[in-house]
Structures are given as C-alpha cells and as structure tokens.
Coordinates of C-alpha atoms in Angstrom, one line a residue:
M1 CA 124.5 112.6 29.6
T2 CA 126.6 113.6 26.0
I3 CA 125.6 112.9 22.9
V4 CA 126.2 113.5 19.3
S5 CA 124.0 115.5 17.6
P6 CA 122.6 114.4 14.4
H7 CA 122.7 117.1 12.4
N8 CA 126.6 117.6 12.4
K9 CA 128.2 115.2 14.1
L10 CA 129.0 117.7 16.8
P11 CA 128.6 116.4 20.5
S12 CA 125.5 117.9 21.9
A13 CA 124.8 120.4 24.7
R14 CA 124.9 117.9 27.9
A15 CA 121.7 117.9 29.4
V16 CA 121.1 117.0 33.4
K17 CA 117.6 116.6 35.7
L18 CA 116.8 119.4 37.2
T19 CA 117.9 117.8 40.7
A20 CA 121.7 117.4 39.4
P21 CA 124.6 118.4 41.7
L22 CA 125.1 122.3 41.5
E23 CA 128.8 121.3 41.7
D24 CA 127.9 118.9 38.4
I25 CA 126.1 121.7 36.4
Y26 CA 128.5 123.9 37.6
Q27 CA 130.9 122.1 36.1
I28 CA 129.8 121.7 32.6
I29 CA 129.3 125.3 32.4
N30 CA 132.2 126.1 33.0
D31 CA 133.9 123.2 30.4
D32 CA 131.3 123.9 27.9
G33 CA 129.8 127.0 28.1
A34 CA 126.1 125.9 28.3
V35 CA 123.6 123.1 30.2
I36 CA 120.7 121.6 29.4
I37 CA 118.6 121.2 32.9
K38 CA 115.2 119.3 32.0
N39 CA 112.0 119.6 33.1
F40 CA 113.0 123.5 34.5
L41 CA 109.6 124.2 34.8
P42 CA 106.7 122.1 34.9
L43 CA 104.0 121.7 31.9
E44 CA 101.1 123.7 34.0
L45 CA 103.6 126.4 35.1
V46 CA 104.8 126.6 31.2
D47 CA 100.7 126.6 30.0
K48 CA 99.7 129.5 32.5
I49 CA 103.0 131.5 31.1
N50 CA 102.1 131.5 27.8
K51 CA 98.2 132.3 28.2
E52 CA 99.2 134.8 30.4
A53 CA 101.7 136.2 27.3
D54 CA 99.3 135.1 23.8
P55 CA 96.9 138.5 24.6
Y56 CA 100.2 140.8 24.5
L57 CA 102.4 139.1 21.7
A58 CA 99.6 138.6 19.7
Q59 CA 100.0 142.9 19.3
H60 CA 103.2 142.9 19.3
A61 CA 104.6 143.4 16.6
A62 CA 107.8 141.3 14.9
G63 CA 111.3 142.8 14.2
P64 CA 114.1 145.3 16.2
N65 CA 111.6 147.4 19.3
H66 CA 114.7 150.0 18.5
M67 CA 117.0 151.4 15.7
S68 CA 120.0 150.9 17.6
E69 CA 122.5 149.2 14.5
I70 CA 123.1 146.6 16.2
Y71 CA 119.9 145.5 17.7
K72 CA 119.2 145.8 14.3
L73 CA 121.8 142.5 13.5
T74 CA 120.8 140.5 16.1
V75 CA 116.8 140.8 15.9
G76 CA 115.3 139.2 13.2
A77 CA 112.1 140.6 11.4
K78 CA 109.9 137.7 11.9
T79 CA 111.4 137.5 15.8
K80 CA 109.4 139.0 19.1
H81 CA 110.9 140.0 20.9
M82 CA 108.4 140.8 24.6
G83 CA 109.6 142.3 27.5
N84 CA 107.7 144.0 30.5
L85 CA 107.2 140.5 32.0
I86 CA 106.9 141.6 35.1
M87 CA 103.4 143.6 34.1
V88 CA 102.0 140.2 31.6
S89 CA 102.8 137.4 33.3
K90 CA 102.1 137.1 37.3
S91 CA 103.3 133.3 36.8
F92 CA 107.1 135.1 35.5
R93 CA 107.8 137.3 38.9
E94 CA 105.9 135.1 41.2
E95 CA 107.5 132.0 40.7
V96 CA 110.6 131.9 38.0
L97 CA 111.6 134.7 39.1
N98 CA 112.1 133.2 42.4
H99 CA 113.2 129.9 40.8
P100 CA 115.5 128.2 43.6
L101 CA 118.6 127.1 40.8
I102 CA 118.2 129.9 38.6
H103 CA 119.3 131.3 42.4
A104 CA 122.0 128.7 42.6
I105 CA 123.4 129.2 39.8
S106 CA 124.2 132.8 39.4
E107 CA 125.2 133.0 43.4
K108 CA 128.0 130.4 42.4
L109 CA 128.5 132.9 39.1
F110 CA 128.0 135.9 40.5
R111 CA 128.8 136.0 44.8
A112 CA 132.6 136.0 45.0
N113 CA 133.8 138.4 42.5
F114 CA 131.1 140.6 42.7
G115 CA 128.6 140.7 45.3
D116 CA 124.5 140.4 44.4
Y117 CA 123.0 139.9 41.6
W118 CA 119.4 140.6 39.5
V119 CA 118.1 140.9 35.8
N120 CA 119.4 142.3 33.1
R121 CA 116.4 141.4 31.2
A122 CA 114.0 139.1 31.1
A123 CA 111.4 138.4 28.0
V124 CA 109.7 136.2 25.4
L125 CA 111.2 135.2 22.3
E126 CA 108.8 134.0 19.4
V127 CA 110.2 133.0 16.4
H128 CA 108.0 132.6 13.5
S129 CA 107.8 130.5 10.2
G130 CA 110.5 131.4 7.7
E131 CA 113.0 133.5 10.2
K132 CA 116.6 134.3 9.0
A133 CA 119.5 132.0 11.3
Q134 CA 120.5 135.1 13.9
S135 CA 124.4 135.9 13.3
L136 CA 126.8 134.0 16.4
H137 CA 127.1 136.3 19.0
R138 CA 128.6 137.1 22.9
D139 CA 126.1 138.6 24.8
D140 CA 128.7 140.2 27.3
S141 CA 129.5 142.6 23.9
L142 CA 127.1 144.1 25.8
Y143 CA 130.0 146.4 28.0
P144 CA 132.1 148.2 26.3
W145 CA 135.2 147.2 29.3
K146 CA 135.1 143.7 28.0
P147 CA 137.4 143.9 25.0
F148 CA 140.3 145.0 28.3
L149 CA 139.7 142.3 30.1
G150 CA 141.7 138.9 29.9
T151 CA 140.3 135.9 29.6
D152 CA 140.7 134.3 32.4
S153 CA 138.2 136.9 33.7
P154 CA 135.0 136.0 35.1
E155 CA 132.1 135.8 33.5
L156 CA 129.5 138.9 32.9
M157 CA 126.6 137.2 32.3
V158 CA 124.3 134.2 32.6
N159 CA 121.0 132.8 30.3
F160 CA 118.9 131.2 31.0
F161 CA 116.6 130.1 28.1
I162 CA 113.5 128.2 28.8
A163 CA 111.7 126.6 25.7
L164 CA 107.8 127.7 25.7
T165 CA 107.3 125.1 22.9
E166 CA 109.4 122.4 21.1
F167 CA 112.7 123.4 20.5
R168 CA 113.8 121.4 17.2
E169 CA 116.6 122.7 14.2
E170 CA 114.4 122.9 12.4
N171 CA 112.3 124.9 13.7
G172 CA 115.1 127.3 14.8
A173 CA 116.7 126.3 18.0
T174 CA 118.8 128.5 19.7
R175 CA 122.1 127.5 18.4
L176 CA 125.6 126.8 20.5
V177 CA 129.2 126.8 19.5
L178 CA 130.4 124.6 22.8
G179 CA 133.6 125.8 24.5
S180 CA 133.7 128.8 22.7
H181 CA 133.5 130.4 25.9
N182 CA 137.3 129.4 26.5
W183 CA 138.8 130.5 23.1
E184 CA 141.7 133.1 24.1
D185 CA 141.6 134.9 20.6
S186 CA 139.5 137.1 21.2
N187 CA 138.9 137.8 17.3
R188 CA 138.0 134.5 16.5
Y189 CA 135.1 133.9 15.2
P190 CA 133.5 130.8 14.8
S191 CA 131.7 129.2 11.8
P192 CA 128.0 127.4 11.5
K193 CA 129.9 124.7 10.9
Q194 CA 130.6 124.7 14.9
T195 CA 127.3 124.8 15.9
I196 CA 124.9 123.2 17.4
P197 CA 121.0 123.2 18.4
A198 CA 120.2 123.2 21.5
E199 CA 116.8 121.1 21.5
M200 CA 114.9 121.0 23.8
Q201 CA 110.6 119.9 25.3
A202 CA 108.6 122.8 26.2
G203 CA 110.1 122.8 30.1
D204 CA 113.2 122.3 29.8
A205 CA 116.2 125.1 30.1
V206 CA 119.6 126.1 28.5
V207 CA 121.9 127.7 30.6
Y208 CA 124.8 129.0 28.6
V209 CA 127.3 132.1 30.0
A210 CA 127.3 135.5 27.9
S211 CA 130.7 134.9 26.5
L212 CA 129.8 131.9 24.5
F213 CA 128.7 132.4 21.0
H214 CA 125.3 131.5 20.4
G215 CA 122.0 132.8 18.0
A216 CA 118.5 131.5 17.3
G217 CA 118.3 128.9 13.9
Q218 CA 116.8 129.2 10.7
N219 CA 113.0 128.5 11.8
R220 CA 112.6 126.3 8.6
S221 CA 109.3 125.0 9.9
Q222 CA 105.7 125.9 9.0
E223 CA 105.4 126.2 13.5
T224 CA 105.7 129.2 16.0
R225 CA 108.8 128.9 18.5
R226 CA 108.6 130.6 21.9
G227 CA 111.0 130.9 24.9
L228 CA 111.3 132.9 28.1
S229 CA 114.8 134.1 28.4
I230 CA 115.9 135.6 31.8
S231 CA 119.4 137.3 31.1
M232 CA 121.0 138.0 35.1
H233 CA 124.0 139.6 35.9
P234 CA 126.1 141.5 39.2
A235 CA 123.8 144.0 40.5
H236 CA 127.2 146.7 39.8
F237 CA 126.4 146.7 35.6
T238 CA 123.2 148.7 35.3
P239 CA 120.4 146.5 33.2
M240 CA 118.9 146.5 30.2
E241 CA 115.0 147.1 31.2
S242 CA 114.0 149.2 34.2
H243 CA 111.2 148.4 36.3
V244 CA 111.4 151.5 38.0
D245 CA 107.2 152.3 36.3
V246 CA 106.2 148.5 37.9
P247 CA 102.7 149.9 40.8
R248 CA 103.9 149.4 43.5
A249 CA 100.5 147.4 44.6
I250 CA 102.5 144.7 41.7
I251 CA 105.2 145.2 44.2
E252 CA 104.4 144.4 47.1
T253 CA 102.7 141.3 46.0
M254 CA 106.4 139.7 45.4
T255 CA 109.3 137.7 47.8
P256 CA 111.9 140.3 48.8
L257 CA 113.9 138.5 46.5
A258 CA 112.2 138.5 43.7
Q259 CA 111.7 142.6 44.4
R260 CA 115.7 142.7 44.6
M261 CA 116.0 141.2 41.3
I262 CA 114.7 144.3 39.3
G263 CA 115.5 146.4 41.4
W264 CA 113.1 147.6 44.3
R265 CA 115.6 146.7 47.6
T266 CA 119.1 147.6 48.3
W267 CA 122.0 144.9 47.0
S268 CA 125.3 144.2 47.9
T269 CA 128.5 144.3 47.3
N270 CA 131.2 141.6 48.0
H271 CA 132.0 142.8 51.3
G272 CA 129.0 144.0 52.6
V273 CA 128.6 147.9 50.9
P274 CA 125.0 148.0 50.7
V275 CA 124.8 149.8 47.3
W276 CA 121.3 151.2 45.4
T277 CA 119.7 153.4 48.4
I278 CA 117.7 156.3 49.4
R279 CA 118.7 159.0 52.1
D280 CA 121.7 156.7 52.9
G281 CA 119.2 153.9 54.3
R282 CA 118.3 150.5 52.2
M283 CA 115.8 150.9 50.1
E284 CA 112.7 149.2 50.7
D285 CA 113.1 150.9 54.7
E286 CA 113.2 153.8 53.6
L287 CA 110.2 153.3 51.0
K288 CA 107.7 151.5 53.5
L289 CA 107.8 148.4 51.1
K290 CA 105.8 145.5 51.9
S291 CA 106.9 142.0 50.6
L292 CA 104.6 138.6 49.8
E293 CA 107.1 137.7 52.6
S294 CA 108.9 139.1 55.5
S295 CA 112.1 141.2 54.9
K296 CA 114.8 138.7 56.1
P297 CA 118.3 138.7 54.2
V298 CA 118.4 137.6 50.5

C-alpha cells in the first residue's frame, strides 16, 4: 500500500502485513530501500520489552557513549542508545532474536553472496523531547571499503527498527530518503525536504538497507519516542557489539540460531566453509555448548 505523506507530499514508505509474501517484501526493499511491516511484534511482547528495558534506561545517560567524532555527529544529546540487550531483555534473546521474518529477510539478502549472517548491533533508542533532527547518513559508512565498491554491489547490512512506542512526525519518527540506496553518484547528499517520516504504531517495524539515507527526526512533542534497532550483516564482518561476556548460563537458555547470531557458534560461508572455529572444530562442539533445543543445522 502506497500513500502520500501529508507532511511534504512525497510518497510515504509502503506498508505491508506481517503475513505478506517474502518476495513482495523483498521487492519493495529492492525498489524503495525500506518497507514498513505492520504488527511485526504483538503488543504483549512490546510491553514486556519495555518493562524489561525501563529500569536500565532510567540509569542510562543520554548522548554519545564514546568520544568518536563521527559517533558524536550522529547521536544527539537527548537520545539514549542502550545496548547489551541479551543481558537486559529475556524477551529479546528468546523471542525477537528468533523472529522468523528477521531471518527470512536476512537470508534473502545475504545467503547467496556471503553465507551466514549475525547481529551487528542491537539497541533500544530513546529520543527525548527537544531532541534535534539527526544528520542524514548511511549506515554502511561503517565499512571503510564501501566507497571502493560499485553501485551494483550487494547490500552489506539491513536494519530492523521496531517501534516500542508510537512513531509520529512530531515525536521524531525516523526519516527516510526513499530510493537513495540506488543513487549512482556516491557523493550525492540529500536535502531534508527529500525525507519522509516512518510513522508507525507500537509493534510495527521499518526495515531498511544500510545504503539508504535516513536519520531520526526532531522531537517537537512532549513525548519520548522509543524503538528497538537490530542491524544484521554477513558474519564475515566484525560486529559493533561483542557478546563474549554474556554468562554461559544465559547463552545455554537460547536457541542454536540465537546463539549463532551473537557469535557463540561456528558459521559458514556461502561455499560451506566453517569459520569462527576452536581448535579446527566447531565452536559449539568444542565448548560442549547446550542450547534451548537440540543442536540442528541453523
């Protein structure tokens, strides 16, 4: 479904049901760079995640978590970025991390060219009242070799941004530059007038590729806007967040798939070569790792 944004007369991001065929979802992502998936998480699960995150966010400082200059440019002084979700949220590690559509889309984007994939970073992002609009950016700038790739190179990352509260233009909904992932001029930079807000109800998700220009909007309301961001990329690439410190007792309550998503299992290239091994054996075997279910290929 395509509608016209009432804010600037540009076409809004297309929205589909959770039950939409994967090929339809993939085609929209390929064409527009982003798609909104309605009711991505049930409200009961959204409520659980919010309750699990609340006490940690209350203690979490707003603004950049470190002093990288580029990071300071993209994280506002009134925005909280809270990672460590494996430890913080049982609902995240047991339910969200096993979401079938997260894996169906990631498989479609990465399997043929790269093989297995895993989590780059997962975080709760909370934009407070009075926050300025974030600078427009592409997340694939994380990869220093990106400028050397051609315009027809495969996507390197996909983001699943789940609304934990309502996302509206007034409270800083993420702004998207639809189609910018297909721009041939790598030096082209968008104007704010080319953006549209990804307006969503709690439980909806906007899925967008990392080559798409986007940025959090200005929060002109008196509300706090909260979302759950999960970025996935090929397992060839080092994640932003490490999970080596997660207690094994927690790891062993997770599914084999979820364990692999955070680097606790060996993964394979698109040619079937095992990577991330221990003593030439699979990590899970060498560690005698238990899981929530029997170890089957994932």
